[in-house]
PDB file of N, CA and C and ligand atoms in Angstrom:
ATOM      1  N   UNK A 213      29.109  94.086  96.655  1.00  0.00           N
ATOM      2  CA  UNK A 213      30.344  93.508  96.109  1.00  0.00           C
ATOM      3  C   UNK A 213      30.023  92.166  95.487  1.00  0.00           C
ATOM      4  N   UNK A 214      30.031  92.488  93.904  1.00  0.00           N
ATOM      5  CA  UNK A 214      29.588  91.447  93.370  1.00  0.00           C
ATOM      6  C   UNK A 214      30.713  89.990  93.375  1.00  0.00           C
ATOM      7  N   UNK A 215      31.003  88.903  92.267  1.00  0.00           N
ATOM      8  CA  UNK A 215      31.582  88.613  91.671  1.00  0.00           C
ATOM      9  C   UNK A 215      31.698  88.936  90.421  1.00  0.00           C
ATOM     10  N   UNK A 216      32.961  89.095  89.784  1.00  0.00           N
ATOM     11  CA  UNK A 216      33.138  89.553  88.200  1.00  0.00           C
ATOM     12  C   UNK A 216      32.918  88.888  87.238  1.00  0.00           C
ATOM     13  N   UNK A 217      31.868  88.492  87.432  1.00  0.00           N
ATOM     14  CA  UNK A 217      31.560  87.639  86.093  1.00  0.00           C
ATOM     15  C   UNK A 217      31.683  88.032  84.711  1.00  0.00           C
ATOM     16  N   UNK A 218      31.716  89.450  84.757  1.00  0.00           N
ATOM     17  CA  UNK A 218      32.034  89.973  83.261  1.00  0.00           C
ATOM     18  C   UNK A 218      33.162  90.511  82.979  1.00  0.00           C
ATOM     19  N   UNK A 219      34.168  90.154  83.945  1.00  0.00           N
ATOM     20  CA  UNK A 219      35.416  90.052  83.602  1.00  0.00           C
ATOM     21  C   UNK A 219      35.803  89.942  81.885  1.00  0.00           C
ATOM     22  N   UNK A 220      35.335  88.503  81.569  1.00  0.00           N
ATOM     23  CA  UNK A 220      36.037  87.917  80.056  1.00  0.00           C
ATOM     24  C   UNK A 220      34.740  89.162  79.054  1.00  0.00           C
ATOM     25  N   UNK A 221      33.916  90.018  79.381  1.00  0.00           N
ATOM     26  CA  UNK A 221      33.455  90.729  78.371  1.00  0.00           C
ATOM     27  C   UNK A 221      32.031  90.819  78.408  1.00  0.00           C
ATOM     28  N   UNK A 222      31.944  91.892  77.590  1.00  0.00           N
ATOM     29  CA  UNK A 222      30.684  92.644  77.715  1.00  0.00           C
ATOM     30  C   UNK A 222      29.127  92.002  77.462  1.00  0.00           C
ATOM     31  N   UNK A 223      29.371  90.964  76.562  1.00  0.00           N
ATOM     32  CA  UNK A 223      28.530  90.811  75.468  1.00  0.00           C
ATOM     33  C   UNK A 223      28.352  91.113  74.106  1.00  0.00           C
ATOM     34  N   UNK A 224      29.791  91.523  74.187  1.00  0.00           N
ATOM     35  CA  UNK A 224      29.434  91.998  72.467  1.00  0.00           C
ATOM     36  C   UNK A 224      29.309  90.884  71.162  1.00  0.00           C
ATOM     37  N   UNK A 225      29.924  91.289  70.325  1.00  0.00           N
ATOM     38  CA  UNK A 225      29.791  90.428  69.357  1.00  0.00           C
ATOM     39  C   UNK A 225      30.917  89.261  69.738  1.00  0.00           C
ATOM     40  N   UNK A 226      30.003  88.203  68.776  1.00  0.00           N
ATOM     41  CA  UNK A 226      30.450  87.021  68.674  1.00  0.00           C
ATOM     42  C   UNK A 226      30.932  86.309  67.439  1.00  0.00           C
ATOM     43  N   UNK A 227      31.864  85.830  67.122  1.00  0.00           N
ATOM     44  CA  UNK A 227      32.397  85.361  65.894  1.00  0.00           C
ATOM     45  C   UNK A 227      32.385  83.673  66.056  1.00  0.00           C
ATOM     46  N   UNK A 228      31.508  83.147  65.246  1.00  0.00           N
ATOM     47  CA  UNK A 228      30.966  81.815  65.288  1.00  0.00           C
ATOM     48  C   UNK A 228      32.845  81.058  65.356  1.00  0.00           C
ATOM     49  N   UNK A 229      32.488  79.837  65.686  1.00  0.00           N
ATOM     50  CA  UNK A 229      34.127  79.256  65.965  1.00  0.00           C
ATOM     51  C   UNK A 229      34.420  78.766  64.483  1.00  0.00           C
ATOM     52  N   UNK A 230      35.401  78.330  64.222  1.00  0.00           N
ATOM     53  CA  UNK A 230      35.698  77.840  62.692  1.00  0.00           C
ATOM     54  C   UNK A 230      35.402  76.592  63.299  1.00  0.00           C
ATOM     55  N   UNK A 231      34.955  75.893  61.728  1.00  0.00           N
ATOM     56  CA  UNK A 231      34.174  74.857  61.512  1.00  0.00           C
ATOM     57  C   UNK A 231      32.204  74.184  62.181  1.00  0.00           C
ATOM     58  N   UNK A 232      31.929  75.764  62.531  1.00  0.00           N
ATOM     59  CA  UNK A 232      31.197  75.591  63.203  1.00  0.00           C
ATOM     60  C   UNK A 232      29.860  75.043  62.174  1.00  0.00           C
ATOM     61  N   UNK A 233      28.463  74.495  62.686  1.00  0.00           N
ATOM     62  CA  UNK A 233      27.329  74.071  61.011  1.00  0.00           C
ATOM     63  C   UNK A 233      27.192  75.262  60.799  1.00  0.00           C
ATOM     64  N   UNK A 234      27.551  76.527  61.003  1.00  0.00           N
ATOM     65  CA  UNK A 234      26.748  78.259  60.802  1.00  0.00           C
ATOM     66  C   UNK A 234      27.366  77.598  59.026  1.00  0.00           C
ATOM     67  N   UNK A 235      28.716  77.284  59.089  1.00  0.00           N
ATOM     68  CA  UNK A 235      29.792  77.683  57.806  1.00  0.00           C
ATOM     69  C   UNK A 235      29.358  76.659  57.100  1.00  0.00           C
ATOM     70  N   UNK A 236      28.813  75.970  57.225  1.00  0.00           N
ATOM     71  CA  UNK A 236      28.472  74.777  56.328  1.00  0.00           C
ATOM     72  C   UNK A 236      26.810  74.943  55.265  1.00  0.00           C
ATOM     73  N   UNK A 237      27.530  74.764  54.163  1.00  0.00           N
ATOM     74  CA  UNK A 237      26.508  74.017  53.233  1.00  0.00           C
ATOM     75  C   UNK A 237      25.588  73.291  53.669  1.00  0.00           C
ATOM     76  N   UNK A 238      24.060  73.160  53.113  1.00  0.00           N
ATOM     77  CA  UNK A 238      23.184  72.241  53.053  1.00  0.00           C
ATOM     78  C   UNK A 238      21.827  72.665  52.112  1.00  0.00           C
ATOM     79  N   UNK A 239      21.461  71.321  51.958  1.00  0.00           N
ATOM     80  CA  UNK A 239      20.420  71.230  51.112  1.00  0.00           C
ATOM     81  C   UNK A 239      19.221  70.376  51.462  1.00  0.00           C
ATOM     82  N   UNK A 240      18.035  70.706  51.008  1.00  0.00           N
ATOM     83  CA  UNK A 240      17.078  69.742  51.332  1.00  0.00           C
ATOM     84  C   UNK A 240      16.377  69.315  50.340  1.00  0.00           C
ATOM     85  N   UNK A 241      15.880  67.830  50.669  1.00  0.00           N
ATOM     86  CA  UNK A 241      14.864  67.635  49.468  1.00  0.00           C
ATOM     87  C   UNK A 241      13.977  66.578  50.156  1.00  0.00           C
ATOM     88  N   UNK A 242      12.465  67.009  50.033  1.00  0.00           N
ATOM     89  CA  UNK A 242      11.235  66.613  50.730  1.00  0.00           C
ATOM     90  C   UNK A 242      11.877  66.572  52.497  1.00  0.00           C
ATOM     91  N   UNK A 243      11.545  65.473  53.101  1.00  0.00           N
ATOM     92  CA  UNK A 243      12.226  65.439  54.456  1.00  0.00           C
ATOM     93  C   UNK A 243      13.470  65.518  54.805  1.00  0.00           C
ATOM     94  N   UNK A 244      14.656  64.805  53.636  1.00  0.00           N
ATOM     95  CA  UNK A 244      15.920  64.586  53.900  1.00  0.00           C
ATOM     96  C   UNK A 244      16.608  66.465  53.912  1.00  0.00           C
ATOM     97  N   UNK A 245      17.783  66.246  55.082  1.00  0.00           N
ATOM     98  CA  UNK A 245      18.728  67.545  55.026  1.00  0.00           C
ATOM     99  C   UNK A 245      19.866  67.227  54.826  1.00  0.00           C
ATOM    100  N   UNK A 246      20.335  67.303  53.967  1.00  0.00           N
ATOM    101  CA  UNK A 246      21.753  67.366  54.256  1.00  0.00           C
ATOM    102  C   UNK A 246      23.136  67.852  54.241  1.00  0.00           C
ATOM    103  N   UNK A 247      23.778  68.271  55.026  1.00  0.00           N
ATOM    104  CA  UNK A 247      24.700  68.527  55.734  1.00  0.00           C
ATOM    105  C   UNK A 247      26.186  68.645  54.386  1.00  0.00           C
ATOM    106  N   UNK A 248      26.359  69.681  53.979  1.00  0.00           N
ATOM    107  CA  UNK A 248      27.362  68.993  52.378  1.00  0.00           C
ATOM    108  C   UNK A 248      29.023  69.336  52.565  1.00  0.00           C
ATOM    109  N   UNK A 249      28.991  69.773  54.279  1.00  0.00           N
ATOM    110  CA  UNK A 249      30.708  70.394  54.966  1.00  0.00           C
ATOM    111  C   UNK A 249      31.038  72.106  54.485  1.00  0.00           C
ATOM    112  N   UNK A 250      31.654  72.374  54.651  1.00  0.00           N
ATOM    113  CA  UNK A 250      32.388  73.744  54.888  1.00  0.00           C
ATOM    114  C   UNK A 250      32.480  74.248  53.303  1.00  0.00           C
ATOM    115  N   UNK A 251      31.641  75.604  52.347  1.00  0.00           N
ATOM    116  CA  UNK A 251      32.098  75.752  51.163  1.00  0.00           C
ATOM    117  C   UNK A 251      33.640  76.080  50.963  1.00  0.00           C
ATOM    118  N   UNK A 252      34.220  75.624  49.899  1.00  0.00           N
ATOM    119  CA  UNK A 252      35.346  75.820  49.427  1.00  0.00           C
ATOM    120  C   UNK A 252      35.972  76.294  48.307  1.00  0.00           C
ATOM    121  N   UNK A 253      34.641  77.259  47.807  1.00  0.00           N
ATOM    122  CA  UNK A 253      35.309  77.703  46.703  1.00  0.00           C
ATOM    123  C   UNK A 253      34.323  79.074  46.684  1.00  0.00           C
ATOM    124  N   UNK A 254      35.342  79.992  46.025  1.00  0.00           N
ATOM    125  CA  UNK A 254      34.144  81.156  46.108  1.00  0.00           C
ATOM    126  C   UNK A 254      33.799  81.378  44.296  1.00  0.00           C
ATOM    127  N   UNK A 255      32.874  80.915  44.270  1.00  0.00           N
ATOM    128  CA  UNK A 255      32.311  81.130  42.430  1.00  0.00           C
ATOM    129  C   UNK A 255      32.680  82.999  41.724  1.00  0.00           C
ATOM    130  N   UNK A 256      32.000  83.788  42.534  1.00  0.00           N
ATOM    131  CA  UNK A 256      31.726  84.838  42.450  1.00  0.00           C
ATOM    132  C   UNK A 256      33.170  86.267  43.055  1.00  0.00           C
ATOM    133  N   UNK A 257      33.691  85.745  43.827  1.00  0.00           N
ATOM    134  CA  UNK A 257      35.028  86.436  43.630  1.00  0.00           C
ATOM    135  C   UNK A 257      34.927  87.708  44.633  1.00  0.00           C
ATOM    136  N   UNK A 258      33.845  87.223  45.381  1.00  0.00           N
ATOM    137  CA  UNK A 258      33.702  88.646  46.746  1.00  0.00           C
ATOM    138  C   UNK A 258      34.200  88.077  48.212  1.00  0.00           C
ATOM    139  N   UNK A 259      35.368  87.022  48.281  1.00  0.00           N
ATOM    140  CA  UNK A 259      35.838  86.694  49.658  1.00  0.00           C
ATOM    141  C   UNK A 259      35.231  85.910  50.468  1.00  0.00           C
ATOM    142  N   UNK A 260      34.074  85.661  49.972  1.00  0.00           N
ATOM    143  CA  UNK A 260      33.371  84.719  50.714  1.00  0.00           C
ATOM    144  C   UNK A 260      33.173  83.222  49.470  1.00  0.00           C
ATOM    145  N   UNK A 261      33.890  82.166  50.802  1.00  0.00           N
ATOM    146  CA  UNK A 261      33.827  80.696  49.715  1.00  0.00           C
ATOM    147  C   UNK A 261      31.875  80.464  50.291  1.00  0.00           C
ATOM    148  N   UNK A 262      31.505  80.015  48.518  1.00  0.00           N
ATOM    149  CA  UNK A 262      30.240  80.340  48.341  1.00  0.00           C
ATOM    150  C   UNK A 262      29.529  78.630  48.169  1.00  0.00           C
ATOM    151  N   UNK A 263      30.843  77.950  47.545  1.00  0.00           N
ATOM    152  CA  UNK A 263      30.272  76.519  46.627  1.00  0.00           C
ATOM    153  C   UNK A 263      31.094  75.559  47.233  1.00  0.00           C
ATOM    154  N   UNK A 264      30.639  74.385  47.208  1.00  0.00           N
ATOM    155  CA  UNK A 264      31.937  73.270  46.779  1.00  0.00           C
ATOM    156  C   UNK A 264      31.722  72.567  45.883  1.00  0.00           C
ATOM    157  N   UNK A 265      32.430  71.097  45.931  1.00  0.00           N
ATOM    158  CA  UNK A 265      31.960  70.646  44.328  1.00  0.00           C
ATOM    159  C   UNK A 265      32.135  68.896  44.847  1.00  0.00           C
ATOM    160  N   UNK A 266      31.251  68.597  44.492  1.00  0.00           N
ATOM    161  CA  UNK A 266      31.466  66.882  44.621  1.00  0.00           C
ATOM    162  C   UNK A 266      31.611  66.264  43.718  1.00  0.00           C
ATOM    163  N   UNK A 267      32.604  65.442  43.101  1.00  0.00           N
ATOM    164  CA  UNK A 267      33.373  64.367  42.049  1.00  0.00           C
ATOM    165  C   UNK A 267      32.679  63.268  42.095  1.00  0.00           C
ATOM    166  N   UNK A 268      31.905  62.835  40.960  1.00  0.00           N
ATOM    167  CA  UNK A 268      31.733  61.376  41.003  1.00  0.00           C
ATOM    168  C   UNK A 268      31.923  60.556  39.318  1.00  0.00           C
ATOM    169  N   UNK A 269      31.838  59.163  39.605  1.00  0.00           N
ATOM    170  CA  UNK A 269      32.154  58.703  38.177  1.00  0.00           C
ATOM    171  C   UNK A 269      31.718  58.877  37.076  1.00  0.00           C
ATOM    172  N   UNK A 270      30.573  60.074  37.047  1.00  0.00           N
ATOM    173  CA  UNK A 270      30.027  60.508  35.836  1.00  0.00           C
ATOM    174  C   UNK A 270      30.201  61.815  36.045  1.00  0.00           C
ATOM    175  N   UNK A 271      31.029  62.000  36.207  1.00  0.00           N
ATOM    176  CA  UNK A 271      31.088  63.717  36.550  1.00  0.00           C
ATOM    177  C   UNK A 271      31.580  64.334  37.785  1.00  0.00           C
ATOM    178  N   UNK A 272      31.084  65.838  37.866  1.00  0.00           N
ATOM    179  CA  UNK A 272      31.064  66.316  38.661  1.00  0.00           C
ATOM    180  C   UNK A 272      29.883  67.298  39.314  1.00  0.00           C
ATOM    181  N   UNK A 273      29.283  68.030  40.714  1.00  0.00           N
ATOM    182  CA  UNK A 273      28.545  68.949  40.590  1.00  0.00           C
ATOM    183  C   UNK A 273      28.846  70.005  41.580  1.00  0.00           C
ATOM    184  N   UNK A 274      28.313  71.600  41.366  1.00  0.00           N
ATOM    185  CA  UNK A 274      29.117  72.749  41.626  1.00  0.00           C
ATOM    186  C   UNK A 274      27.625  72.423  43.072  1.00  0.00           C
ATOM    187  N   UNK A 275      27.812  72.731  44.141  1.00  0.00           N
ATOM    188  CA  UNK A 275      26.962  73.398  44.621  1.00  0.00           C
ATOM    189  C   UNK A 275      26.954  74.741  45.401  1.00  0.00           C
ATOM    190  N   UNK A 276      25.982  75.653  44.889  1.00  0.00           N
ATOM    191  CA  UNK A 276      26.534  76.923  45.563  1.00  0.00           C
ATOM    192  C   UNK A 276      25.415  77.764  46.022  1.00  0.00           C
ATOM    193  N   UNK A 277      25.909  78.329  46.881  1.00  0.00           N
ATOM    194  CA  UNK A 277      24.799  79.315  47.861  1.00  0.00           C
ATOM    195  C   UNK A 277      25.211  80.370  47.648  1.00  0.00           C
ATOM    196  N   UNK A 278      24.020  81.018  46.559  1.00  0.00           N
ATOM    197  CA  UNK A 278      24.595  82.252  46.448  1.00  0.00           C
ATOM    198  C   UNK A 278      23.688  83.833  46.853  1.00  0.00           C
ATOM    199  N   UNK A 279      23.439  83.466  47.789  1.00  0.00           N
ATOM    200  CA  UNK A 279      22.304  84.603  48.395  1.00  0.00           C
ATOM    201  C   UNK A 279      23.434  84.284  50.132  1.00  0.00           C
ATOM    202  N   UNK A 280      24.175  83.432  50.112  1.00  0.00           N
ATOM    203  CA  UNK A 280      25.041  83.589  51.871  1.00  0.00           C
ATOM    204  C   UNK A 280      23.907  83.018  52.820  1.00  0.00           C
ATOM    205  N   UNK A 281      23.325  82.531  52.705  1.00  0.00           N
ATOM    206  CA  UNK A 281      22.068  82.105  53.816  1.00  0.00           C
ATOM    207  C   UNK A 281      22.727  80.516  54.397  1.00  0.00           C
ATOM    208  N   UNK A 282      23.675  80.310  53.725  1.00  0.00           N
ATOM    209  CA  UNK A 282      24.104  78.739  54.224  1.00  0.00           C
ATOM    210  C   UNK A 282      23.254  77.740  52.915  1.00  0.00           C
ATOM    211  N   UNK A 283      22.508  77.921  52.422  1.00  0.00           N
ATOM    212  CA  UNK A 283      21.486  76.548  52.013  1.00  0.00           C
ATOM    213  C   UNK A 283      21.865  76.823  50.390  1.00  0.00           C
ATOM    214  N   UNK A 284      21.694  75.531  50.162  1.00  0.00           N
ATOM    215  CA  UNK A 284      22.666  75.511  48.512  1.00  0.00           C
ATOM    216  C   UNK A 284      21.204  76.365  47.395  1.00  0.00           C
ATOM    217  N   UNK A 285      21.428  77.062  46.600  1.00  0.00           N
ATOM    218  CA  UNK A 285      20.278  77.254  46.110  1.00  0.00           C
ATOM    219  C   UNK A 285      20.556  77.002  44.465  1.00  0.00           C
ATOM    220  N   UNK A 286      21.789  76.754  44.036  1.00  0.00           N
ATOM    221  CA  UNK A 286      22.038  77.024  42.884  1.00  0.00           C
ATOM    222  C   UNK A 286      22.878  75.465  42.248  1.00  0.00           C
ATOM    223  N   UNK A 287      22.807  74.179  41.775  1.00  0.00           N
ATOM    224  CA  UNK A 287      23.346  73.107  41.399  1.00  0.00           C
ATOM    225  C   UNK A 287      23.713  73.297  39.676  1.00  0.00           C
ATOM    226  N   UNK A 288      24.953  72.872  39.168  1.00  0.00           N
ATOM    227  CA  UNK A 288      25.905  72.221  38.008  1.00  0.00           C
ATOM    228  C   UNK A 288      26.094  71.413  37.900  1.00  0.00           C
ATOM    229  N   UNK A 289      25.506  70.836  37.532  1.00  0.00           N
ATOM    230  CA  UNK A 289      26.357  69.122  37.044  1.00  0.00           C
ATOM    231  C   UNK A 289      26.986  69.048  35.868  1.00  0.00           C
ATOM    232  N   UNK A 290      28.374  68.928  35.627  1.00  0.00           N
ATOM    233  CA  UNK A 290      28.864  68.572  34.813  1.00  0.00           C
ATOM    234  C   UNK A 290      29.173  67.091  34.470  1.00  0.00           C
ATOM    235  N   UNK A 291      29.100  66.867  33.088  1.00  0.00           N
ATOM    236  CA  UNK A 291      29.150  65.177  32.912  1.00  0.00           C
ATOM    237  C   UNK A 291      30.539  65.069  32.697  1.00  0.00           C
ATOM    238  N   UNK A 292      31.019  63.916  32.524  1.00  0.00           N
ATOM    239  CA  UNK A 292      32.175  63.889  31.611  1.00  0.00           C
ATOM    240  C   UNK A 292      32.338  63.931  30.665  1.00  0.00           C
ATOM    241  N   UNK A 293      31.024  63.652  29.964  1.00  0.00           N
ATOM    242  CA  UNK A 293      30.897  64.012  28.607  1.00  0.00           C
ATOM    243  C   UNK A 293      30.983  65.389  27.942  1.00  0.00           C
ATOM    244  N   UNK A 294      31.232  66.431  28.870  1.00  0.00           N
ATOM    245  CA  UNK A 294      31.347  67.777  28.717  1.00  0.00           C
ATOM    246  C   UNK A 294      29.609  68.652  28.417  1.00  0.00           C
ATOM    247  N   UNK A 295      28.842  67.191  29.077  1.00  0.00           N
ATOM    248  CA  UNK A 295      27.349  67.761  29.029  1.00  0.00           C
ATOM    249  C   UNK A 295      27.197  68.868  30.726  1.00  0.00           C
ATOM    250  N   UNK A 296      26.525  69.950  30.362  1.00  0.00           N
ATOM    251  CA  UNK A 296      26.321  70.477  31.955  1.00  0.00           C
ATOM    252  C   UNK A 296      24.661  70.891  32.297  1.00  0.00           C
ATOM    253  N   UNK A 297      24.569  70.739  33.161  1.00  0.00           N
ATOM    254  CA  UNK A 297      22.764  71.077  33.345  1.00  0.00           C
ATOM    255  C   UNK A 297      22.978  72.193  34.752  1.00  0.00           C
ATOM    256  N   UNK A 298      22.067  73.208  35.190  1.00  0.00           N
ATOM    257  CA  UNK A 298      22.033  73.767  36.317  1.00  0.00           C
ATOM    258  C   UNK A 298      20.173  73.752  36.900  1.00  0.00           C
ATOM    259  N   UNK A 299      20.246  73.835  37.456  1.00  0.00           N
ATOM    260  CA  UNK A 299      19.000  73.930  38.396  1.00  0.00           C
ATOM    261  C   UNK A 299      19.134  74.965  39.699  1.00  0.00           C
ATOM    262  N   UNK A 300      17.903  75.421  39.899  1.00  0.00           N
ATOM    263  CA  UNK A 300      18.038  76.665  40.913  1.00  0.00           C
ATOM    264  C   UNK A 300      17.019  76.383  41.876  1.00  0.00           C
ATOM    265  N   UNK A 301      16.827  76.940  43.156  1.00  0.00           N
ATOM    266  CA  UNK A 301      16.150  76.567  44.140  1.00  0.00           C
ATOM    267  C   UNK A 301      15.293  77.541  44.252  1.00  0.00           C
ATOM    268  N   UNK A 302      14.070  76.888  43.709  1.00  0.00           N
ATOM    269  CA  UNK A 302      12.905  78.676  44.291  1.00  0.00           C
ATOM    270  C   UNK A 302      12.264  77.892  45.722  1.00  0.00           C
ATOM    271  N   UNK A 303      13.423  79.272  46.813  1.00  0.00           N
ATOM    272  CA  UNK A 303      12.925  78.882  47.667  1.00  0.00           C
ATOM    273  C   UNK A 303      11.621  79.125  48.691  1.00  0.00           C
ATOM    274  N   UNK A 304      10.741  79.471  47.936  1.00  0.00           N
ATOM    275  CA  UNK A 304       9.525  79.927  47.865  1.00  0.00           C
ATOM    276  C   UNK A 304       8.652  78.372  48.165  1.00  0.00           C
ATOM    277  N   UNK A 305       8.905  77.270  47.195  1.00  0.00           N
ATOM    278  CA  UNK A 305       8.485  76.042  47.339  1.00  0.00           C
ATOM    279  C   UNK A 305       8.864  75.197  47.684  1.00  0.00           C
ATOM    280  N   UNK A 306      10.774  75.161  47.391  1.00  0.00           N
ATOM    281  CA  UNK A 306      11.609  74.078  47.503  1.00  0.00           C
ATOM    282  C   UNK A 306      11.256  73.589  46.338  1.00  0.00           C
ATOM    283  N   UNK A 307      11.558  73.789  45.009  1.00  0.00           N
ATOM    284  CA  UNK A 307      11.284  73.698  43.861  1.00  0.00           C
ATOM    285  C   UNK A 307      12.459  73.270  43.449  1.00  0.00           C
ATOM    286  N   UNK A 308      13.229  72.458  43.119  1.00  0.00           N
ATOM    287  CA  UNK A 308      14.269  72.596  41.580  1.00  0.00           C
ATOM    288  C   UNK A 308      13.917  72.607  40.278  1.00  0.00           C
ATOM    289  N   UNK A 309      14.137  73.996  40.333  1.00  0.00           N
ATOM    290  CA  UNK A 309      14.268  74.488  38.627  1.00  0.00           C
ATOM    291  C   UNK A 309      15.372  74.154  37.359  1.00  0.00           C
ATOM    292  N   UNK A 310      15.221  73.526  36.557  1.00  0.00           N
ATOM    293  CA  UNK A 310      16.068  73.523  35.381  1.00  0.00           C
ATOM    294  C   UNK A 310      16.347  75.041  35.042  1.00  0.00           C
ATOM    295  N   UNK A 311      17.558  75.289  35.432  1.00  0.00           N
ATOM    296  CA  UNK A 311      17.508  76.744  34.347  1.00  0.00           C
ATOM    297  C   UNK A 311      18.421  76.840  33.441  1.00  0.00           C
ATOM    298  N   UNK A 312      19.571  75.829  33.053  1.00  0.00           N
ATOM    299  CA  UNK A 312      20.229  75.794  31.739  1.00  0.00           C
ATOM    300  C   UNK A 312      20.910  74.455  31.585  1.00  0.00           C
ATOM    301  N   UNK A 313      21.295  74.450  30.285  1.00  0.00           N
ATOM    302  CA  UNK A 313      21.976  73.018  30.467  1.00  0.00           C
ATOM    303  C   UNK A 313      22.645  72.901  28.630  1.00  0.00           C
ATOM    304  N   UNK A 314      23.413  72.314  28.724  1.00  0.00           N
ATOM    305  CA  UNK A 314      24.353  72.410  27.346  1.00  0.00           C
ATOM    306  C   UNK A 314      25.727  71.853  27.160  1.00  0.00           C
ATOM    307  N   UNK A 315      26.219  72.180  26.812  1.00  0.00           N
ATOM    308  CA  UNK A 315      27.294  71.097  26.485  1.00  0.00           C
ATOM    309  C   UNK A 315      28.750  72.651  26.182  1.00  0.00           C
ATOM    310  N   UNK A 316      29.805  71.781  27.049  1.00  0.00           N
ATOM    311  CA  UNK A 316      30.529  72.623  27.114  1.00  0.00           C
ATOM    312  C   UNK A 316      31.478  72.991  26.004  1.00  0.00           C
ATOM    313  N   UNK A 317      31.499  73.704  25.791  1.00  0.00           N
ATOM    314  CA  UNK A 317      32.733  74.341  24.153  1.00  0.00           C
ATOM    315  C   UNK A 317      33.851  73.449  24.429  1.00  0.00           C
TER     316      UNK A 317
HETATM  317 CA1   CA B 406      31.594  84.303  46.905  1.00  0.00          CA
HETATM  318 CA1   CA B 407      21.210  80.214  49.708  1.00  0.00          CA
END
């Protein structure tokens, strides 16, 4: 005659808590990590928020994870000048790649 310790459940699955770091953005570059909060926007339109976007006085930039792994792999910067550049993360090296950049219509 045990105690019921498995009363509250089996072990099954687990659903991370909201706001937990699982849901959060981040990026690295050389030693620094950092931490960029909860995505809030979904770029791609499959239910899952993928990007967010940080505002600053020259602009703005998209960052987005788009492989779901949590880690940003894909950056936009838009200027205010309606200039935009993107860069991609080969994460093979931790590389940022230029991969387009132009000026918006
Ligand atoms: Ca998405
Ligand atoms: Ca990613």
């Amino acid at each position: 005659m045990g105690m019921e310790a498995d009363m509250f459940g089996d072990g099954g699955d687990h659903l991370a808590p909201p706001g937990s770091p699982a849901d959060h953005l981040w990026m690295s570059q050389g030693e620094d990590v950092w931490d960029l909060g909860p995505a809030d926007l979904d770029t791609d339109a499959d239910g899952i928020a993928d990007s967010l976007t940080r505002t600053g006085p020259d602009g703005m930039a998209v960052y987005t994870d788009s492989d779901a792994d949590g880690r940003v792999d894909l950056i936009t910067e838009i200027g205010a000048d309606g200039s935009y550049s993107a860069q991609r993360l080969d994460t093979g090296t931790g590389t940022w790649l230029p991969t387009d950049s132009g000026r918006l219509a």
